[in-house]
GROMACS .gro file of C-alpha atoms in nm:
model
  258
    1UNK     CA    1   0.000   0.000   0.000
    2UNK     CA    2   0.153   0.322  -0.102
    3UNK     CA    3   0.278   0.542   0.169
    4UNK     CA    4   0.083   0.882   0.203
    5UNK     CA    5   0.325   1.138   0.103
    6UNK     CA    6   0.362   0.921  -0.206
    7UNK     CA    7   0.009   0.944  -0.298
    8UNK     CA    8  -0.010   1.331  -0.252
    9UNK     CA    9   0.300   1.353  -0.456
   10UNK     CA   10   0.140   1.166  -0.760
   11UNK     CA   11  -0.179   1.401  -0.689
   12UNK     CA   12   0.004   1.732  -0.706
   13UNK     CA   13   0.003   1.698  -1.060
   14UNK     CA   14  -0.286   1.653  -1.129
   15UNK     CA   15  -0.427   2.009  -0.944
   16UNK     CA   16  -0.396   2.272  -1.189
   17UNK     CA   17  -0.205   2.576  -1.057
   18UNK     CA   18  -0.319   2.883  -0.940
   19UNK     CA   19  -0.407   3.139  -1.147
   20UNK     CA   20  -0.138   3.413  -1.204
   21UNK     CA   21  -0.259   3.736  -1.035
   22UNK     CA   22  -0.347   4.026  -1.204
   23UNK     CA   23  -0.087   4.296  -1.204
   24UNK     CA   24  -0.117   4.525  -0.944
   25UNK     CA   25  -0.022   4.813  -1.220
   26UNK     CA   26  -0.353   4.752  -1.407
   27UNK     CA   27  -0.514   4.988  -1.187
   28UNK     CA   28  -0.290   5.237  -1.212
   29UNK     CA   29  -0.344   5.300  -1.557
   30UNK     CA   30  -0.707   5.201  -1.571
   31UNK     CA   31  -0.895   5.541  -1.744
   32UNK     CA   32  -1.172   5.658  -1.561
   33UNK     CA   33  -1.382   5.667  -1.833
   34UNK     CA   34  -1.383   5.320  -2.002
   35UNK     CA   35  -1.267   5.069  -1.681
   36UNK     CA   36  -1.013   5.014  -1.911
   37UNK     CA   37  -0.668   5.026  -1.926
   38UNK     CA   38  -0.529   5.353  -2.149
   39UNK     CA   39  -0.382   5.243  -2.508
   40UNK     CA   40  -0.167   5.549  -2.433
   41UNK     CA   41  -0.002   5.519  -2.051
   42UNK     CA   42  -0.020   5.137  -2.092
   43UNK     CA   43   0.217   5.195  -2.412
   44UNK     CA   44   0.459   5.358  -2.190
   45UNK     CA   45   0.429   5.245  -1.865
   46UNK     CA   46   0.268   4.862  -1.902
   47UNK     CA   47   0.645   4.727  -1.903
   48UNK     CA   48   0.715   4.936  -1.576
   49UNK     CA   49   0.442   4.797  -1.351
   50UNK     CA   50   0.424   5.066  -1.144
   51UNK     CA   51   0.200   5.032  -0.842
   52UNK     CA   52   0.087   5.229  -0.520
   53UNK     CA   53  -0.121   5.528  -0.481
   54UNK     CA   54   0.178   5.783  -0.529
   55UNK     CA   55   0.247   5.633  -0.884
   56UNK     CA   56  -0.128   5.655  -0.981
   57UNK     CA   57  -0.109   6.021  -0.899
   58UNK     CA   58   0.191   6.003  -1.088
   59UNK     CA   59   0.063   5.859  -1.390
   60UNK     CA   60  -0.271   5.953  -1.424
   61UNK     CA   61  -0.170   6.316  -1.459
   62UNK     CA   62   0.020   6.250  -1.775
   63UNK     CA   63  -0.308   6.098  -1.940
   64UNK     CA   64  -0.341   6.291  -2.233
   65UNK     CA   65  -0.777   6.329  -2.123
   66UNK     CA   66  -0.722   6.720  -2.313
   67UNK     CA   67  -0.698   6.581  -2.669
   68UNK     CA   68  -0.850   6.238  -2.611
   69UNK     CA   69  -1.186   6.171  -2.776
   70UNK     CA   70  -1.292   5.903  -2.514
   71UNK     CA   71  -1.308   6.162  -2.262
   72UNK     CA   72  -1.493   6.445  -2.515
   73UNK     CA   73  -1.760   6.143  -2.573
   74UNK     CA   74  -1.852   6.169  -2.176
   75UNK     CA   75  -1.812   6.535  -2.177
   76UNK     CA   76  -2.086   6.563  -2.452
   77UNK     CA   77  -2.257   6.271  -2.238
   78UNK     CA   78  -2.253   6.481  -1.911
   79UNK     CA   79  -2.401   6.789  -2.122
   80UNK     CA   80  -2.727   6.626  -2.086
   81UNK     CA   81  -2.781   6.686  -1.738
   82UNK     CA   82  -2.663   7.098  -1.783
   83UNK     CA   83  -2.878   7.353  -1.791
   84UNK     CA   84  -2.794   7.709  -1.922
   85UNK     CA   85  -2.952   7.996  -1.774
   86UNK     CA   86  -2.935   8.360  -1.932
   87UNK     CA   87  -2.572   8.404  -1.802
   88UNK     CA   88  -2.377   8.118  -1.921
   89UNK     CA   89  -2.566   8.175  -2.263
   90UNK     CA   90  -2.404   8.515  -2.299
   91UNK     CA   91  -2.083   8.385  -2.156
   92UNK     CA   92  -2.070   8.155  -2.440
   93UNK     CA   93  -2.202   8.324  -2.707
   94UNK     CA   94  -1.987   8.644  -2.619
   95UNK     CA   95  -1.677   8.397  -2.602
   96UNK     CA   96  -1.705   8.243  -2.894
   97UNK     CA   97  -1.736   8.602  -3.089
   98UNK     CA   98  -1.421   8.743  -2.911
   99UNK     CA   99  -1.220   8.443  -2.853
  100UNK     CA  100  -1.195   8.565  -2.487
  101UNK     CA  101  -1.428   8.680  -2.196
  102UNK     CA  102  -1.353   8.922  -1.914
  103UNK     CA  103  -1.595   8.826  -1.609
  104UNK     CA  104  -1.594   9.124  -1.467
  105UNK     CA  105  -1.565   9.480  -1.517
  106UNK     CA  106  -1.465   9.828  -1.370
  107UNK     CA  107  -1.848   9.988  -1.283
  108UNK     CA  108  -1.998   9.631  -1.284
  109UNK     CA  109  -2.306   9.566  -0.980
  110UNK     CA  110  -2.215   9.334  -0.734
  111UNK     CA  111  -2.498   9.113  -0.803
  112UNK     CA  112  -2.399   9.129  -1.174
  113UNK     CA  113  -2.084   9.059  -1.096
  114UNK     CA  114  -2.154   8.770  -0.866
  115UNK     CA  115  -2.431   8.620  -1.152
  116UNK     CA  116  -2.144   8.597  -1.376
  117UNK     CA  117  -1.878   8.449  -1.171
  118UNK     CA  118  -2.107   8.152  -1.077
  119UNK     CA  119  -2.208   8.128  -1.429
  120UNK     CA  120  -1.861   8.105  -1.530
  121UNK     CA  121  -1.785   7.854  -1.287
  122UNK     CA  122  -2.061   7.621  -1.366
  123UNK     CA  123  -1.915   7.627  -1.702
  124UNK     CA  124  -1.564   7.540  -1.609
  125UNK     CA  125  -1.661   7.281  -1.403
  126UNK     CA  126  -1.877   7.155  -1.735
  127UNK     CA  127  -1.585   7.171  -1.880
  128UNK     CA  128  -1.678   7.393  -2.144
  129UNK     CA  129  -1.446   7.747  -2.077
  130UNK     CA  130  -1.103   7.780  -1.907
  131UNK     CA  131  -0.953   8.050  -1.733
  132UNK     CA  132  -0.699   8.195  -1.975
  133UNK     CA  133  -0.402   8.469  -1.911
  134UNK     CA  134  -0.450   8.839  -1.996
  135UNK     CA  135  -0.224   9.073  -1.974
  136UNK     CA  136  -0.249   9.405  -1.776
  137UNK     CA  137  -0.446   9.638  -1.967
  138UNK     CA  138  -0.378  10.062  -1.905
  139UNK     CA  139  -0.618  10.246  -1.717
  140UNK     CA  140  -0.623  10.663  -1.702
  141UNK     CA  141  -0.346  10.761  -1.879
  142UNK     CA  142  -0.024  10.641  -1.671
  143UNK     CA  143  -0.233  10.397  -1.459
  144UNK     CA  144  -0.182  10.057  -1.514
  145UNK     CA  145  -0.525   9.811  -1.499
  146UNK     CA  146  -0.505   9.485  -1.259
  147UNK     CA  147  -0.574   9.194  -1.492
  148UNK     CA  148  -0.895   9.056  -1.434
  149UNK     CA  149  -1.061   8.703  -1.448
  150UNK     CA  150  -1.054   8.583  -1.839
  151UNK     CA  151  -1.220   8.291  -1.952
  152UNK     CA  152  -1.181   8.140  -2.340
  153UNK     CA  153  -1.376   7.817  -2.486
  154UNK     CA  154  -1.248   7.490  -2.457
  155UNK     CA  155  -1.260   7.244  -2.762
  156UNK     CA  156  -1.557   7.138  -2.616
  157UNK     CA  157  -1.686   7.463  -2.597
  158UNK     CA  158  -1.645   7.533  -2.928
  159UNK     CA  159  -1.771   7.222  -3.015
  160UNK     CA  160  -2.098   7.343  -2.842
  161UNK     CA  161  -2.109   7.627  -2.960
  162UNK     CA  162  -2.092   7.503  -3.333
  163UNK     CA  163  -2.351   7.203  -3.255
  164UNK     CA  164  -2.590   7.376  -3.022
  165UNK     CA  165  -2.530   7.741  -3.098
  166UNK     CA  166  -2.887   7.780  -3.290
  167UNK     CA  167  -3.017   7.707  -2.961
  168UNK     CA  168  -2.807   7.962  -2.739
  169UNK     CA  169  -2.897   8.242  -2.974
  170UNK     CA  170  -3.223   8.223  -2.998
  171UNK     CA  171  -3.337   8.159  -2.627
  172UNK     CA  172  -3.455   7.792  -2.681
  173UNK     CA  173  -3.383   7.510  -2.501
  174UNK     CA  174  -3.098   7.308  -2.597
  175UNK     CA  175  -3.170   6.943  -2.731
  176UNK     CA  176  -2.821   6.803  -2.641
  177UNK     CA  177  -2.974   6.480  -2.890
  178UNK     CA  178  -2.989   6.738  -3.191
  179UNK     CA  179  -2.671   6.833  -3.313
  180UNK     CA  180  -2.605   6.975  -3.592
  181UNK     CA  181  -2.530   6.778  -3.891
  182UNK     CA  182  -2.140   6.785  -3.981
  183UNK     CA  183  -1.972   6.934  -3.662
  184UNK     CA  184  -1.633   6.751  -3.644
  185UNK     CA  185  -1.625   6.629  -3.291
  186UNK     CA  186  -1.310   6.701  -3.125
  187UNK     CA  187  -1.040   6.445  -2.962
  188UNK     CA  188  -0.823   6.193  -3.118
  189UNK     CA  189  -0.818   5.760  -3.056
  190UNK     CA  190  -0.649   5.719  -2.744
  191UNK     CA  191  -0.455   5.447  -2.907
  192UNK     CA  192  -0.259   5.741  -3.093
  193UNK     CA  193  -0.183   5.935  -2.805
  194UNK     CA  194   0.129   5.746  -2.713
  195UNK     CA  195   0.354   6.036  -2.821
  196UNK     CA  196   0.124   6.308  -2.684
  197UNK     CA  197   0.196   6.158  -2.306
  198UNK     CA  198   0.546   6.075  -2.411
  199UNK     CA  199   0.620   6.467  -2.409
  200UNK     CA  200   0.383   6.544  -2.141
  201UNK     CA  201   0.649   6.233  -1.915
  202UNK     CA  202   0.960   6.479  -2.051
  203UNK     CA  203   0.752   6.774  -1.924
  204UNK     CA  204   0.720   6.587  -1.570
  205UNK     CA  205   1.074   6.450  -1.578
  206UNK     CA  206   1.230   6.811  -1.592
  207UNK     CA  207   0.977   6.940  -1.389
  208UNK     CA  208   1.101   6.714  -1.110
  209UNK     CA  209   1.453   6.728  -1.182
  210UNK     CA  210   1.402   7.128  -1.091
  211UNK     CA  211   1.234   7.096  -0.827
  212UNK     CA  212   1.448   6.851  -0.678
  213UNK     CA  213   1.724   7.042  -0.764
  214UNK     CA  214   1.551   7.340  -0.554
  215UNK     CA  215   1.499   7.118  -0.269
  216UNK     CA  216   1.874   7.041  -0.214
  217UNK     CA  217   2.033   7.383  -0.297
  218UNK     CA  218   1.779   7.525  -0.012
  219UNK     CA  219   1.910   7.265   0.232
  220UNK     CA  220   2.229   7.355   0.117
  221UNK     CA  221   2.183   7.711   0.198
  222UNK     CA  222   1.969   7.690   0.508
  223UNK     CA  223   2.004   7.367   0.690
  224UNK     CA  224   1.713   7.184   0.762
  225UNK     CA  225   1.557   7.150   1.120
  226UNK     CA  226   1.409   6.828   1.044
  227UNK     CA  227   1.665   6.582   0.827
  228UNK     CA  228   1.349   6.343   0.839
  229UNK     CA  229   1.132   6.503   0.641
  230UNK     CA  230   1.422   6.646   0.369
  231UNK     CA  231   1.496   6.287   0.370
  232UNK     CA  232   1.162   6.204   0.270
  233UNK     CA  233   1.047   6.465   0.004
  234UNK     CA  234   1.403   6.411  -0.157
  235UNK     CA  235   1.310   5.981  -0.146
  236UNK     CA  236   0.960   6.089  -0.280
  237UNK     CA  237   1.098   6.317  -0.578
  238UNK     CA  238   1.370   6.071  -0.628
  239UNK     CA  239   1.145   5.785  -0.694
  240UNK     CA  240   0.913   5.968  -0.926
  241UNK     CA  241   1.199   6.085  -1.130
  242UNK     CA  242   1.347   5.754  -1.155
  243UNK     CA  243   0.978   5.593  -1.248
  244UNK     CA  244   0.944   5.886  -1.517
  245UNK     CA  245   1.354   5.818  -1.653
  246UNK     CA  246   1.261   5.442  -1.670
  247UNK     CA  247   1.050   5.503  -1.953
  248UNK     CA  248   1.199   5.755  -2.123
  249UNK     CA  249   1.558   5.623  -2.224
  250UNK     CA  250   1.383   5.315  -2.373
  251UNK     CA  251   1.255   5.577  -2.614
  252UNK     CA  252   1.613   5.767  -2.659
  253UNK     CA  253   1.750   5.447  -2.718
  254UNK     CA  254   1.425   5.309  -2.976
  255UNK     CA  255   1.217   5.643  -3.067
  256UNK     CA  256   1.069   5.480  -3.336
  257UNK     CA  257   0.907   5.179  -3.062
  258UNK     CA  258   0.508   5.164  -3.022
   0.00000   0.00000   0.00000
């Protein structure tokens, strides 16, 4: 009679093994979007693997979600539940005829003032306008002006304005199902946005560099009171810039990879 250990020998090949766990990197690039993972980080940083919350942060704000049609598509989706009232009309309307829109001016009524501001905001947070620099404009002769809150279109915007605008102008309400007929939507495939977060990694790589280049010449200068936390940020920008450097010199070495 065979002895035990034997038999559980001859058995253990007959178990099939365990699956292999999913990557713990999967949802770091996952896009918030789809559920899925992005054709564009995953193209850089799939071989990397990088996990934890820090490197999510990390990542994630290097998705290229500006020019990425995935993320116009639930924009446009989102616009269904909006609702413009007389203010964000005119803020629109008046943007997309000057290019630019000052929120408030010299003389303006508090309450006018305050109408527009929440109007404006409502429409940043819809995504649709973004503040924008101006530069200082001149006042009474020899008195420089304070720049003041400006606010331009975004390509969604625009794209609103040139699908929906019938319905801004003339006071109706807006049948977000009823576009017009041959308004390019904006965005590109995220599957060609490789090189797109490729610079915006570069970006982030010198970014970091600088700063942590500011970090040590200030310790250097004025030493620090607590070597524990220098010791930390420096670990912290350290890692990220090795993380973002791990996928760049691939590229130096191949730029023409996918």
């Amino acid at each position: 009679m065979p002895k035990a250990s034997n038999v559980a020998g001859l058995a253990q090949h007959l178990v099939p093994e365990a699956a292999e766990a999913p990557r713990a990197a999967a949802s770091t690039l996952i896009c918030e979007q789809t559920g899925t993972p992005c054709p564009a980080l995953t193209a850089l940083f799939g071989p990397l693997a990088p996990a934890g919350d820090q490197a999510h942060a990390w990542v994630m704000s290097l998705a290229p979600c500006s020019v990425c049609r995935v993320a116009f598509e639930s924009g446009r989706n989102n616009l269904r539940k909006l609702r413009l009232g007389q203010r964000e009309r005119e803020i629109l309307i008046a943007a997309s005829a000057a290019g630019v829109f000052v929120v408030t001016e010299p003389g303006m009524s508090r309450s006018l003032s305050a109408a527009r501001r929440r109007a404006a905001l409502s429409l940043g947070k819809a995504g649709l306008v973004a503040p924008v620099t101006m530069p200082k404009g001149e006042g009474p002769p020899g008195v420089l002006r304070p720049p003041r809150a400006t606010i331009a279109l975004t390509d969604l915007g625009r794209y609103v304005m040139a699908a929906y605008g019938r319905y801004l102008k003339a006071g109706k309400p807006i049948r977000w199902t009823r576009p017009s007929r041959g308004i390019t939507f904006p965005g590109r495939d995220p599957s060609l946005l490789r090189d797109e977060a490729l610079c915006r990694t570069q970006s982030a790589l010198r970014d970091t560099l600088n700063e942590l280049k500011g970090v040590l010449v200030a310790a250097i200068t004025k030493p620090q009171n607590d070597p524990g936390r220098l010791d930390a940020v420096t670990r912290h920008l350290e890692h990220k810039a090795t993380l973002l450097k791990a996928v760049l010199d691939p590229q130096r070495a191949n730029p023409t990879s996918a």
